[in-house]
Amino acid sequence: MRSLLRRTGKEGSLANNGSGSSLFGFALSLPPLLLVLGFVGIPILIGFTFSLGFTKGPNRVIAIIGQQIHPKTHWWGTFAAYSDVFHDSRFVGDLVLTLAVTAISTVLVIVIALAIALHQRLVGGRTASVLATLSIVPLFVPVVISAWAIHTFYGGDGFMRSFFANIGINFPTLTSTSTAIVIGSVWTSLPFSILMISSGVQAVPDALIESAKDCGASTLKVISTVVVPLAQTPIIIAGSFTAIGIMGSFTIPLFLGPNQPTMLGVEISNFFGSYNRPQQSLVMAFIVFLAASGIAVLYIWSNVKSAKENGRI
Amino acid sequence: MKNVEANMGLELRGLKKILGGRVIIENLDLSMAKGEMISLLGPSGCGKTTTLRMIAGFLIPDAGTVKVAGKDVTNLGPEKRPSAMVFQNYALWPHMTVSRNVAYPLKIKGLGKIETAEKVEAALGLVNLLHHQDSRPGRISGGEQQRVALARALVQEPDVLLLDEPLSNLDAKLREKVREDIRELQRRLGITTVIVTHDQEEALSISDRVAVMNAGKIEQFSNPQDLYRHPATEYVATFIGALNRFEGNLVEGRIVSGSDVIGIRPEDLILSSQQNDDALPGTVELVIPRGHFFEVVIRREDGIFKAFTNEFIPAVGENVFVKIKKSLRYQNGKLVG
């Protein structure tokens, strides 16, 4: 079409139309952009300046109410609140727990979701369908209900301990431990990951799997060299979203986790509300934000790589 | 006996396949010699791809045996069969470069790096794609992708090469070129090859023999010339090439009512402006240029005939004489004369 227009000498008008339509497109996307900027971007900026000791303007009231506030000592601010946080052994313990729970839960979620997706793709049948359907049920159960269900199942007076006590086995109490947070996190994160990874694995064409088999590859080889690399982007997306979600989770660690150390989501809330230390709370939030940004970079890299492979860029 | 088996490329005996409660293949027999190239030709749904997938091992037959080079492979999976397949849409892995695609089967076999590199280079050289060895499949053309798929199959040095509609995604010009390339390579390497196609021109021009399939059975398995000149069944006669088909008998060059089916190839009709033996008059209704010949539609009192000619080209509305040079006679769908 474009070459036809060029031949008829209408390229210029096409270019003008193109530029006009791109402006129109930009105008259409402006309202949500402004909304995100107003409700997310500006609060982030204000919060960040407060963590650096900018206590005037929109931060004036919270600076008066909060305790252990460090006003800025240089034109760019101060790292005093950051120093507070990193010298607090509670925070270091919380950070380690948060990272460990996030890593372990994410790996478990991806492994389970991938196993179900591969079973569904390569074996199929009624069992696979039932399993895939059951595995997304938690998506429809509110997190607080799930947390309570896990509590009554694994708690000191829960089902598991009662059941095993009847046969003379002392089953450990898992609630108020990091294990319970992992169980809860896997339970709540699994459905989304299964949906995401299943769609990625299902999208691998039959012919690509069959051609690998035709070349002599065993099922394991087909999975490791063809299916997983081709479904890499949805796997990374599912992993990124799962990790970011778990890292900032609140309900599950609050209901099921230990008091100390605890996940940073709970600790941020404690510092903000119970301890009235909003500046330190914001510092912790930015540390979580930085860690999540690292995961987001992985997500973007994966998307770019996929686009390059498919010749889109 | 051993000599016979050594010369055997592929043998299918009593193959049967039921899919979704429907019989797709019914008691199919076929054998081909080592180094031969055959086509499975038929319309969509006739069972040609199912047959190919049973040869490749993607489907296990419900009855019958598949032997490759004399060895029974009926119950072996595709990864254990001495065959290699070129898929309809090439099935190249987009996350691997061209050379990695070709090297894949060799790595699976556990070949060393140097040997693998040598074989990959040789295979890519064979299909003239050495300059694309570091490209991704998505970055090369359809014809080149087809050649990569061929190189990946050839590098396995299979006993049987299977091609599933390999040219259907290519444009007409490229299809002709790749077809010639495949035939030339097959002849040079002497590799036993089965090609599935619904394109009769492709099948007739590339194969030593063609198996025309219909409703899960082979109607006729013969060389292209024989298929065209002596189609054993009415189905083959109508499927292969153009045919004037009449229900009736042929008496002194005229179609009269009767129980037979008469088939006449358009090139077996002789047109002239002069009356001669057995020629009957007709009026030209249509003249269509077909490149190196003309298609002429003539109405005679006993029917409408389509003739191919490049000698006498009449005008529309002109009265001409039409003589039937050769005809095929079928009873109950079978050739009787």
XYZ file of C-alpha atoms in Angstrom:
650
model
C 0.000 0.000 0.000
C 2.763 2.355 1.009
C 4.743 1.632 -2.150
C 1.606 2.193 -4.203
C 1.104 5.570 -2.577
C 4.739 6.395 -3.155
C 4.347 5.646 -6.831
C 1.302 7.869 -7.053
C 3.160 10.652 -5.271
C 1.014 10.628 -2.150
C 3.753 9.630 0.279
C 3.868 13.112 1.779
C 0.206 13.117 2.658
C 0.561 9.619 4.115
C 3.421 10.815 6.332
C 1.317 13.742 7.521
C -1.587 11.442 8.249
C 0.778 9.086 10.095
C 2.097 11.868 12.294
C -1.443 13.154 12.915
C -2.715 9.723 13.857
C 0.237 9.116 16.186
C -0.542 12.386 17.989
C -4.160 11.311 18.243
C -3.030 7.940 19.607
C -0.829 9.657 22.165
C -3.744 11.891 23.195
C -5.890 8.799 23.709
C -3.304 7.284 26.049
C -2.801 10.529 27.970
C -5.649 10.189 30.557
C -4.423 6.861 31.988
C -0.830 8.136 31.878
C -1.799 11.237 33.860
C -3.774 9.066 36.273
C -0.763 6.825 36.913
C 1.470 9.879 37.266
C -0.911 11.554 39.726
C -1.796 8.564 41.868
C 1.444 6.571 41.705
C 4.324 8.717 40.404
C 3.834 11.780 42.620
C 3.285 9.838 45.888
C 6.442 7.803 45.114
C 8.407 11.018 44.585
C 7.072 12.594 47.768
C 7.795 9.413 49.722
C 11.315 9.197 48.340
C 12.093 12.823 49.269
C 10.745 12.166 52.768
C 13.055 9.169 53.154
C 15.927 11.539 52.302
C 14.851 14.000 54.988
C 12.789 16.522 53.023
C 10.357 17.350 55.797
C 8.704 20.454 54.373
C 5.825 20.855 51.954
C 3.646 17.758 51.581
C 5.846 15.936 54.146
C 5.404 18.576 56.894
C 2.535 16.950 58.822
C 3.953 13.422 58.850
C 7.338 14.826 59.901
C 5.675 16.430 62.927
C 3.698 13.308 63.897
C 6.421 10.692 63.246
C 9.186 9.705 65.652
C 12.937 9.526 64.968
C 12.615 11.782 61.936
C 15.915 12.789 60.336
C 15.637 16.172 58.579
C 18.025 16.755 55.697
C 21.541 17.952 56.490
C 22.700 18.574 52.882
C 21.016 20.155 49.899
C 20.310 16.662 48.526
C 19.045 15.368 51.889
C 20.473 12.772 54.270
C 20.917 9.008 54.460
C 20.391 9.016 58.233
C 17.065 7.124 58.008
C 18.720 4.561 55.679
C 21.547 4.201 58.180
C 18.978 3.662 60.957
C 17.365 0.869 59.031
C 20.554 -0.923 57.988
C 21.918 -0.771 61.531
C 18.748 -2.359 62.859
C 19.295 -6.121 63.219
C 15.533 -6.674 62.956
C 15.523 -5.206 59.464
C 18.467 -7.324 58.320
C 16.683 -10.451 59.600
C 13.457 -9.357 57.902
C 15.266 -8.680 54.624
C 16.944 -12.111 54.655
C 13.630 -13.819 55.471
C 11.805 -11.853 52.771
C 14.379 -12.702 50.113
C 14.579 -16.358 51.184
C 10.783 -16.830 51.286
C 10.438 -15.033 47.952
C 13.113 -17.150 46.266
C 11.926 -20.495 47.687
C 8.221 -19.787 47.036
C 8.859 -18.532 43.495
C 10.940 -21.579 42.604
C 8.279 -23.896 44.051
C 5.482 -22.068 42.224
C 7.309 -22.190 38.898
C 8.294 -25.847 39.293
C 4.745 -26.913 40.224
C 3.095 -24.737 37.567
C 5.532 -25.965 34.920
C 5.003 -29.604 35.911
C 1.210 -29.221 35.630
C 1.492 -27.307 32.336
C 3.872 -29.892 30.844
C 1.661 -32.764 31.990
C -1.307 -31.069 30.393
C 0.631 -30.384 27.158
C 2.501 -33.623 26.669
C 0.249 -36.207 28.309
C -3.179 -34.568 28.300
C -6.286 -36.572 29.139
C -8.860 -36.318 31.908
C -6.387 -36.291 34.845
C -4.492 -33.366 33.356
C -7.708 -31.405 32.790
C -8.954 -32.064 36.337
C -5.576 -31.101 37.798
C -5.396 -27.922 35.739
C -8.940 -26.924 36.739
C -8.394 -27.666 40.443
C -5.131 -25.778 40.495
C -6.785 -22.481 39.583
C -9.471 -22.746 42.288
C -7.373 -20.711 44.782
C -7.711 -17.791 42.357
C -11.329 -17.490 43.465
C -10.636 -17.758 47.196
C -9.787 -14.472 48.971
C -6.288 -14.453 50.438
C -7.537 -13.874 53.967
C -9.745 -16.989 53.732
C -6.856 -19.028 52.331
C -4.619 -17.832 55.155
C -7.218 -18.800 57.715
C -7.722 -22.207 56.049
C -3.987 -22.860 56.163
C -3.938 -21.726 59.785
C -6.633 -24.195 60.795
C -4.921 -26.949 58.784
C -1.329 -26.564 60.003
C -1.872 -24.723 63.350
C -1.115 -26.048 66.852
C -4.698 -27.300 67.167
C -5.132 -27.806 63.434
C -6.184 -30.794 61.351
C -2.721 -32.148 60.621
C -1.568 -32.213 64.253
C -4.891 -33.706 65.425
C -4.837 -36.352 62.700
C -1.256 -37.444 63.358
C -1.738 -37.286 67.134
C -4.402 -40.000 66.734
C -1.814 -42.336 65.236
C 0.866 -41.341 67.740
C 2.909 -38.986 65.595
C 3.801 -35.495 66.756
C 3.278 -33.409 63.602
C 5.082 -30.041 63.849
C 3.118 -26.821 64.220
C 3.827 -24.965 60.996
C 1.924 -21.746 61.665
C 3.985 -18.791 62.860
C 6.951 -20.175 60.899
C 8.488 -19.136 57.599
C 7.375 -22.539 56.204
C 3.749 -21.460 56.638
C 4.467 -18.268 54.683
C 5.946 -20.389 51.874
C 2.886 -22.678 51.899
C 0.537 -19.678 51.848
C 2.522 -17.887 49.165
C 2.584 -20.953 46.929
C -1.165 -21.465 47.456
C -2.042 -17.910 46.503
C 0.477 -17.487 43.655
C 0.055 -20.842 41.944
C -3.164 -20.232 39.945
C -1.894 -17.176 38.084
C 1.413 -18.889 37.301
C -0.365 -22.004 36.063
C -2.566 -19.941 33.757
C 0.425 -17.995 32.456
C 2.805 -20.933 32.024
C 0.116 -23.267 30.669
C -0.774 -20.786 27.952
C 2.935 -20.451 27.075
C 3.494 -24.205 26.976
C 0.258 -24.836 25.064
C 1.381 -22.266 22.481
C 4.417 -24.376 21.508
C 3.307 -25.908 18.183
C 2.980 -29.695 17.990
C 5.299 -29.769 14.987
C 8.186 -28.257 16.999
C 7.814 -30.980 19.627
C 7.410 -33.710 17.042
C 10.388 -32.542 15.031
C 12.551 -32.824 18.171
C 11.268 -36.354 18.762
C 11.897 -37.137 15.106
C 15.503 -36.028 15.650
C 15.817 -38.646 18.395
C 15.162 -36.526 21.493
C 13.718 -38.171 24.602
C 10.771 -36.513 26.371
C 13.115 -34.903 28.918
C 15.293 -33.540 26.110
C 12.233 -32.234 24.283
C 11.185 -30.408 27.456
C 14.602 -28.970 28.259
C 15.686 -28.017 24.752
C 12.440 -27.091 23.035
C 9.365 -26.605 25.243
C 10.904 -24.687 28.149
C 13.078 -22.375 25.989
C 10.081 -21.601 23.775
C 7.875 -20.920 26.792
C 10.657 -18.959 28.466
C 8.949 -15.576 28.226
C 5.702 -16.575 29.989
C 7.748 -18.516 32.548
C 9.859 -15.446 33.318
C 6.774 -13.220 33.397
C 5.046 -15.615 35.809
C 8.220 -15.819 37.907
C 8.632 -12.015 38.007
C 5.021 -11.365 38.966
C 5.085 -14.136 41.567
C 8.327 -12.890 43.120
C 7.194 -9.260 43.209
C 3.845 -10.273 44.683
C 5.385 -12.441 47.403
C 8.063 -9.881 48.233
C 5.439 -7.255 48.995
C 2.849 -9.614 50.489
C 1.149 -8.669 53.738
C -1.856 -10.847 54.592
C -0.147 -14.248 54.366
C 2.919 -13.317 56.491
C 0.717 -11.410 58.963
C -1.587 -14.392 59.510
C 0.852 -17.236 59.130
C 4.370 -15.899 59.682
C 6.496 -15.535 62.792
C 6.612 -12.272 64.752
C 10.333 -11.922 64.384
C 11.870 -11.972 61.868
C 8.923 -11.303 59.640
C 8.365 -10.339 56.023
C 9.090 -6.739 55.097
C 5.451 -6.089 54.117
C 4.413 -6.673 57.735
C 7.453 -4.863 59.140
C 6.814 -1.789 56.992
C 3.281 -1.689 58.397
C 4.624 -2.133 61.960
C 7.159 0.672 61.531
C 4.554 2.952 60.013
C 1.658 2.259 62.406
C 2.767 0.545 65.610
C 6.209 2.159 66.011
C 5.262 5.488 64.422
C 8.525 5.616 62.417
C 7.246 6.566 58.947
C 10.632 7.620 57.575
C 12.221 4.229 58.339
C 9.097 2.544 57.015
C 9.521 4.393 53.711
C 13.186 3.441 53.522
C 12.212 -0.228 53.808
C 9.558 0.267 51.147
C 12.190 1.705 48.787
C 14.490 -1.211 49.405
C 11.660 -3.600 48.480
C 10.939 -1.375 45.473
C 14.597 -1.593 44.348
C 14.598 -5.388 44.678
C 11.330 -5.573 42.722
C 12.829 -3.293 40.051
C 15.670 -5.790 39.630
C 13.079 -8.479 38.925
C 11.258 -6.124 36.545
C 14.501 -5.691 34.563
C 14.553 -9.475 34.080
C 10.975 -9.291 32.825
C 11.800 -6.518 30.333
C 14.947 -8.333 29.169
C 12.900 -11.456 28.540
C 10.322 -9.527 26.513
C 12.992 -7.826 24.409
C 14.761 -11.153 23.814
C 11.516 -12.774 22.716
C 10.718 -9.860 20.403
C 14.190 -10.151 18.826
C 13.834 -13.893 18.299
C 10.487 -13.399 16.621
C 11.882 -10.632 14.429
C 9.543 -7.981 15.894
C 12.492 -5.673 16.697
C 16.141 -63.362 1.291
C 18.760 -61.131 2.894
C 19.447 -59.530 -0.470
C 15.761 -58.753 -0.921
C 15.608 -57.136 2.529
C 18.765 -55.147 1.889
C 17.172 -53.721 -1.231
C 13.927 -52.926 0.594
C 13.420 -49.252 1.338
C 10.042 -49.291 2.993
C 7.322 -51.864 3.371
C 3.811 -51.320 4.739
C 1.661 -54.420 5.237
C -2.018 -54.396 6.195
C -1.861 -50.992 7.877
C -4.998 -49.918 9.672
C -5.683 -46.832 11.717
C -8.857 -45.763 13.500
C -9.015 -42.210 14.831
C -11.998 -40.866 16.771
C -13.998 -43.994 15.964
C -13.528 -43.507 12.215
C -11.460 -45.826 10.040
C -8.856 -43.578 8.463
C -6.623 -46.225 6.913
C -7.914 -49.640 5.915
C -5.631 -52.559 5.099
C -2.991 -50.511 3.290
C -0.087 -52.260 1.544
C 2.832 -50.490 -0.068
C 6.430 -51.363 -0.713
C 9.198 -49.366 -2.257
C 12.770 -50.091 -3.187
C 15.817 -48.517 -1.593
C 16.608 -45.167 -3.210
C 13.150 -44.801 -4.715
C 11.071 -41.659 -4.383
C 7.329 -42.056 -4.125
C 4.409 -39.714 -3.509
C 1.268 -40.286 -1.513
C -1.241 -38.257 -3.488
C -4.834 -37.565 -2.644
C -7.342 -34.971 -1.516
C -7.613 -33.687 2.070
C -8.826 -36.384 4.437
C -7.827 -39.336 2.265
C -5.366 -40.600 4.899
C -2.036 -39.720 3.281
C -0.715 -37.721 6.258
C -1.943 -40.423 8.668
C 0.015 -42.973 6.653
C 3.125 -40.783 6.737
C 2.760 -40.281 10.501
C 2.542 -44.054 10.956
C 5.757 -44.435 8.959
C 7.422 -41.722 11.070
C 6.213 -43.255 14.344
C 3.963 -40.415 15.493
C 1.020 -42.795 15.211
C 1.092 -46.472 16.069
C -1.056 -48.518 13.635
C -4.009 -50.463 15.024
C -3.036 -53.336 12.738
C -0.293 -54.119 10.236
C 3.447 -53.626 10.123
C 5.928 -50.954 9.080
C 9.338 -52.140 7.941
C 12.187 -49.783 7.141
C 15.182 -51.300 5.349
C 13.847 -54.732 6.256
C 13.590 -53.951 9.985
C 10.218 -53.991 11.747
C 9.751 -50.592 13.387
C 5.979 -50.796 13.924
C 6.079 -50.308 17.671
C 9.027 -47.925 17.878
C 8.553 -44.260 18.728
C 9.727 -41.582 16.271
C 12.927 -41.003 18.259
C 13.982 -44.600 17.637
C 13.092 -44.918 13.960
C 15.663 -44.671 11.180
C 13.548 -42.057 9.427
C 13.644 -38.262 9.297
C 10.764 -35.994 8.495
C 10.448 -32.573 6.893
C 7.311 -30.989 8.290
C 4.758 -29.002 6.326
C 5.578 -25.758 8.137
C 9.272 -26.749 8.439
C 9.104 -26.937 12.291
C 12.389 -25.132 12.814
C 13.061 -24.069 16.389
C 12.983 -20.274 16.405
C 15.258 -19.943 19.460
C 18.120 -21.733 17.702
C 20.247 -20.535 14.808
C 20.182 -22.362 11.480
C 23.345 -24.326 12.312
C 22.048 -25.235 15.789
C 18.825 -26.478 14.221
C 20.798 -28.715 11.888
C 23.209 -29.799 14.634
C 20.388 -30.777 17.024
C 19.927 -34.425 15.949
C 23.691 -34.942 16.003
C 23.956 -33.554 19.537
C 21.136 -35.832 20.618
C 23.129 -38.749 19.183
C 26.112 -37.582 21.238
C 28.463 -36.807 18.369
C 31.620 -34.828 19.178
C 31.858 -31.100 18.487
C 34.250 -31.403 15.553
C 32.300 -34.186 13.847
C 29.033 -32.316 14.424
C 30.451 -29.107 12.954
C 31.745 -30.984 9.887
C 28.424 -32.713 9.250
C 26.433 -29.507 9.765
C 28.680 -27.695 7.319
C 28.304 -30.477 4.785
C 24.503 -30.535 5.151
C 24.193 -26.766 4.877
C 26.550 -26.824 1.897
C 24.307 -29.400 0.270
C 21.345 -27.035 0.417
C 23.453 -23.919 -0.308
C 22.806 -22.247 3.020
C 26.246 -21.922 4.549
C 25.940 -18.138 4.477
C 22.890 -18.324 6.749
C 24.293 -20.664 9.390
C 24.219 -18.014 12.134
C 20.793 -16.619 11.182
C 17.628 -17.324 13.121
C 14.893 -19.139 11.162
C 12.626 -16.091 11.521
C 15.143 -13.996 9.586
C 15.303 -16.139 6.445
C 12.782 -16.699 3.665
C 10.259 -19.538 3.435
C 12.275 -21.323 0.740
C 15.434 -21.076 2.826
C 13.604 -22.363 5.899
C 12.432 -25.284 3.822
C 16.038 -26.029 2.865
C 17.152 -25.820 6.510
C 14.456 -28.350 7.403
C 15.743 -30.563 4.603
C 19.341 -30.191 5.834
C 18.239 -31.115 9.371
C 16.601 -34.252 8.025
C 19.510 -35.183 5.727
C 22.169 -34.697 8.408
C 20.600 -37.641 10.250
C 21.434 -39.871 7.271
C 18.053 -41.595 7.577
C 17.039 -44.809 5.839
C 13.797 -43.109 4.813
C 13.195 -39.407 4.261
C 9.612 -38.287 4.823
C 8.306 -35.027 3.385
C 4.911 -33.783 4.521
C 3.551 -31.340 1.923
C 6.971 -29.648 1.874
C 6.152 -27.166 -0.856
C 2.649 -26.102 0.112
C 3.769 -22.919 1.883
C 5.885 -21.663 -1.010
C 4.834 -19.469 -3.904
C 4.492 -21.060 -7.352
C 7.917 -20.047 -8.686
C 9.812 -21.034 -5.557
C 7.860 -24.267 -5.351
C 9.154 -25.324 -8.751
C 12.746 -24.459 -7.831
C 12.664 -26.238 -4.452
C 10.943 -29.229 -6.064
C 13.813 -29.577 -8.505
C 16.336 -29.131 -5.683
C 14.696 -31.886 -3.643
C 14.610 -34.259 -6.599
C 18.217 -33.546 -7.489
C 19.381 -34.091 -3.902
C 17.338 -37.252 -3.545
C 18.862 -38.679 -6.736
C 22.380 -37.654 -5.743
C 22.145 -39.151 -2.257
C 20.046 -42.152 -3.360
C 17.841 -41.759 -0.327
C 14.498 -43.575 -0.048
C 11.903 -40.809 0.053
C 8.184 -40.567 0.680
C 6.480 -37.292 -0.115
C 2.914 -36.449 0.842
C 1.108 -34.005 -1.390
C -2.309 -33.084 -2.692
C -0.739 -31.378 -5.713
C -0.799 -33.823 -8.631
C 1.658 -31.797 -10.697
C 4.130 -31.940 -7.823
C 3.628 -35.675 -7.362
C 3.899 -36.529 -11.061
C 6.984 -34.409 -11.666
C 9.034 -35.413 -8.623
C 8.287 -39.109 -8.051
C 9.401 -42.424 -9.448
C 5.995 -43.789 -8.480
C 2.815 -42.266 -7.123
C 0.286 -43.864 -4.764
C -3.091 -42.260 -5.397
C -5.121 -42.487 -2.192
C -8.838 -42.295 -1.653
C -10.779 -42.869 1.590
C -7.895 -44.568 3.366
C -6.963 -46.910 0.517
C -4.466 -46.860 -2.317
C -6.410 -46.723 -5.586
C -3.354 -47.158 -7.782
C 0.396 -47.239 -7.191
C 2.311 -46.772 -10.373
C 4.697 -44.547 -12.297
C 3.402 -41.105 -13.361
C 3.047 -41.963 -17.032
C 1.107 -45.125 -16.331
C -1.152 -43.308 -13.883
C -1.977 -40.727 -16.486
C -2.318 -42.923 -19.517
C -3.823 -46.027 -17.861
C -5.669 -44.948 -14.718
C -6.880 -48.173 -13.123
C -9.975 -46.644 -11.597
C -12.396 -43.931 -12.534
C -11.335 -42.060 -9.370
C -7.681 -41.982 -10.494
C -8.703 -40.921 -14.002
C -10.670 -37.965 -12.709
C -8.155 -37.068 -9.991
C -5.076 -37.106 -12.204
C -5.177 -34.554 -14.993
C -8.214 -33.224 -16.843
C -10.861 -35.610 -18.132
C -14.032 -35.475 -20.201
C -16.347 -37.876 -18.384
C -19.507 -39.299 -19.901
C -21.957 -41.893 -18.667
C -22.682 -44.115 -21.670
C -20.882 -46.129 -24.328
C -18.653 -45.054 -27.201
C -19.873 -46.305 -30.567
C -18.157 -45.179 -33.789
C -16.782 -42.067 -32.179
C -20.111 -41.063 -30.641
C -21.306 -41.192 -27.024
C -24.527 -43.174 -26.830
C -26.562 -44.173 -23.795
C -25.187 -47.167 -21.907
C -23.996 -48.450 -18.544
C -20.271 -47.655 -18.900
C -18.354 -44.556 -17.978
C -16.201 -43.128 -20.761
C -13.221 -40.938 -19.962
C -11.398 -38.915 -22.615
C -8.319 -36.845 -21.968
C -8.626 -33.376 -23.560
C -5.430 -33.939 -25.552
C -6.953 -37.109 -27.022
C -9.486 -35.038 -28.956
C -8.400 -33.976 -32.455
C -9.936 -30.796 -33.835
C -10.071 -29.974 -37.504
C -11.991 -27.781 -39.884
C -12.446 -30.731 -42.317
C -14.624 -33.758 -41.928
C -12.602 -37.021 -41.477
C -13.124 -40.572 -40.114
C -15.312 -40.742 -36.992
C -15.096 -36.984 -36.536
C -18.364 -35.380 -35.541
C -19.317 -31.740 -35.978
C -19.552 -29.312 -33.062
C -19.590 -25.628 -32.271
C -16.809 -23.878 -30.377
C -18.199 -22.266 -27.223
C -15.053 -21.099 -25.475
C -11.346 -20.697 -26.252
C -9.008 -20.210 -23.260
C -5.280 -19.576 -23.747
C -3.337 -21.787 -21.285
C 0.199 -20.691 -22.071
C 1.751 -23.217 -24.472
C -1.661 -24.639 -25.496
C -5.321 -23.612 -25.826
C -8.293 -25.074 -24.053
C -11.271 -25.271 -26.407
C -14.809 -26.101 -25.265
C -16.941 -27.611 -28.024
C -20.601 -28.551 -27.985
C -21.384 -31.697 -29.985
C -24.805 -33.262 -30.253
C -23.643 -36.060 -27.860
C -22.155 -33.763 -25.216
C -19.793 -30.943 -24.302
C -16.099 -31.680 -24.808
C -12.998 -29.956 -23.541
C -9.986 -30.246 -25.855
C -6.378 -29.135 -25.536
C -4.771 -28.036 -28.775
C -1.852 -26.003 -30.010
C -2.138 -26.686 -33.714
C -5.602 -25.808 -34.927
C -7.023 -22.916 -32.866
C -10.637 -22.234 -33.854
C -12.605 -19.106 -33.021
C -15.631 -18.953 -30.721
C -18.775 -19.849 -32.683
C -16.832 -21.652 -35.405
C -18.041 -25.075 -36.565
C -15.335 -27.725 -36.188
C -14.996 -31.500 -36.394
C -13.971 -33.408 -33.239
C -12.411 -36.860 -33.355
C -11.861 -39.029 -30.285
C -8.376 -40.493 -30.625
C -8.279 -42.503 -27.388
C -10.725 -43.187 -24.590
C -10.885 -45.024 -21.254
C -13.827 -47.282 -20.415
C -14.880 -47.997 -16.827
C -17.367 -50.434 -15.359
C -18.157 -50.178 -11.640
C -15.290 -47.701 -11.343
C -12.681 -50.144 -12.753
C -10.845 -49.802 -16.050
C -12.068 -52.350 -18.577
C -10.719 -50.961 -21.775
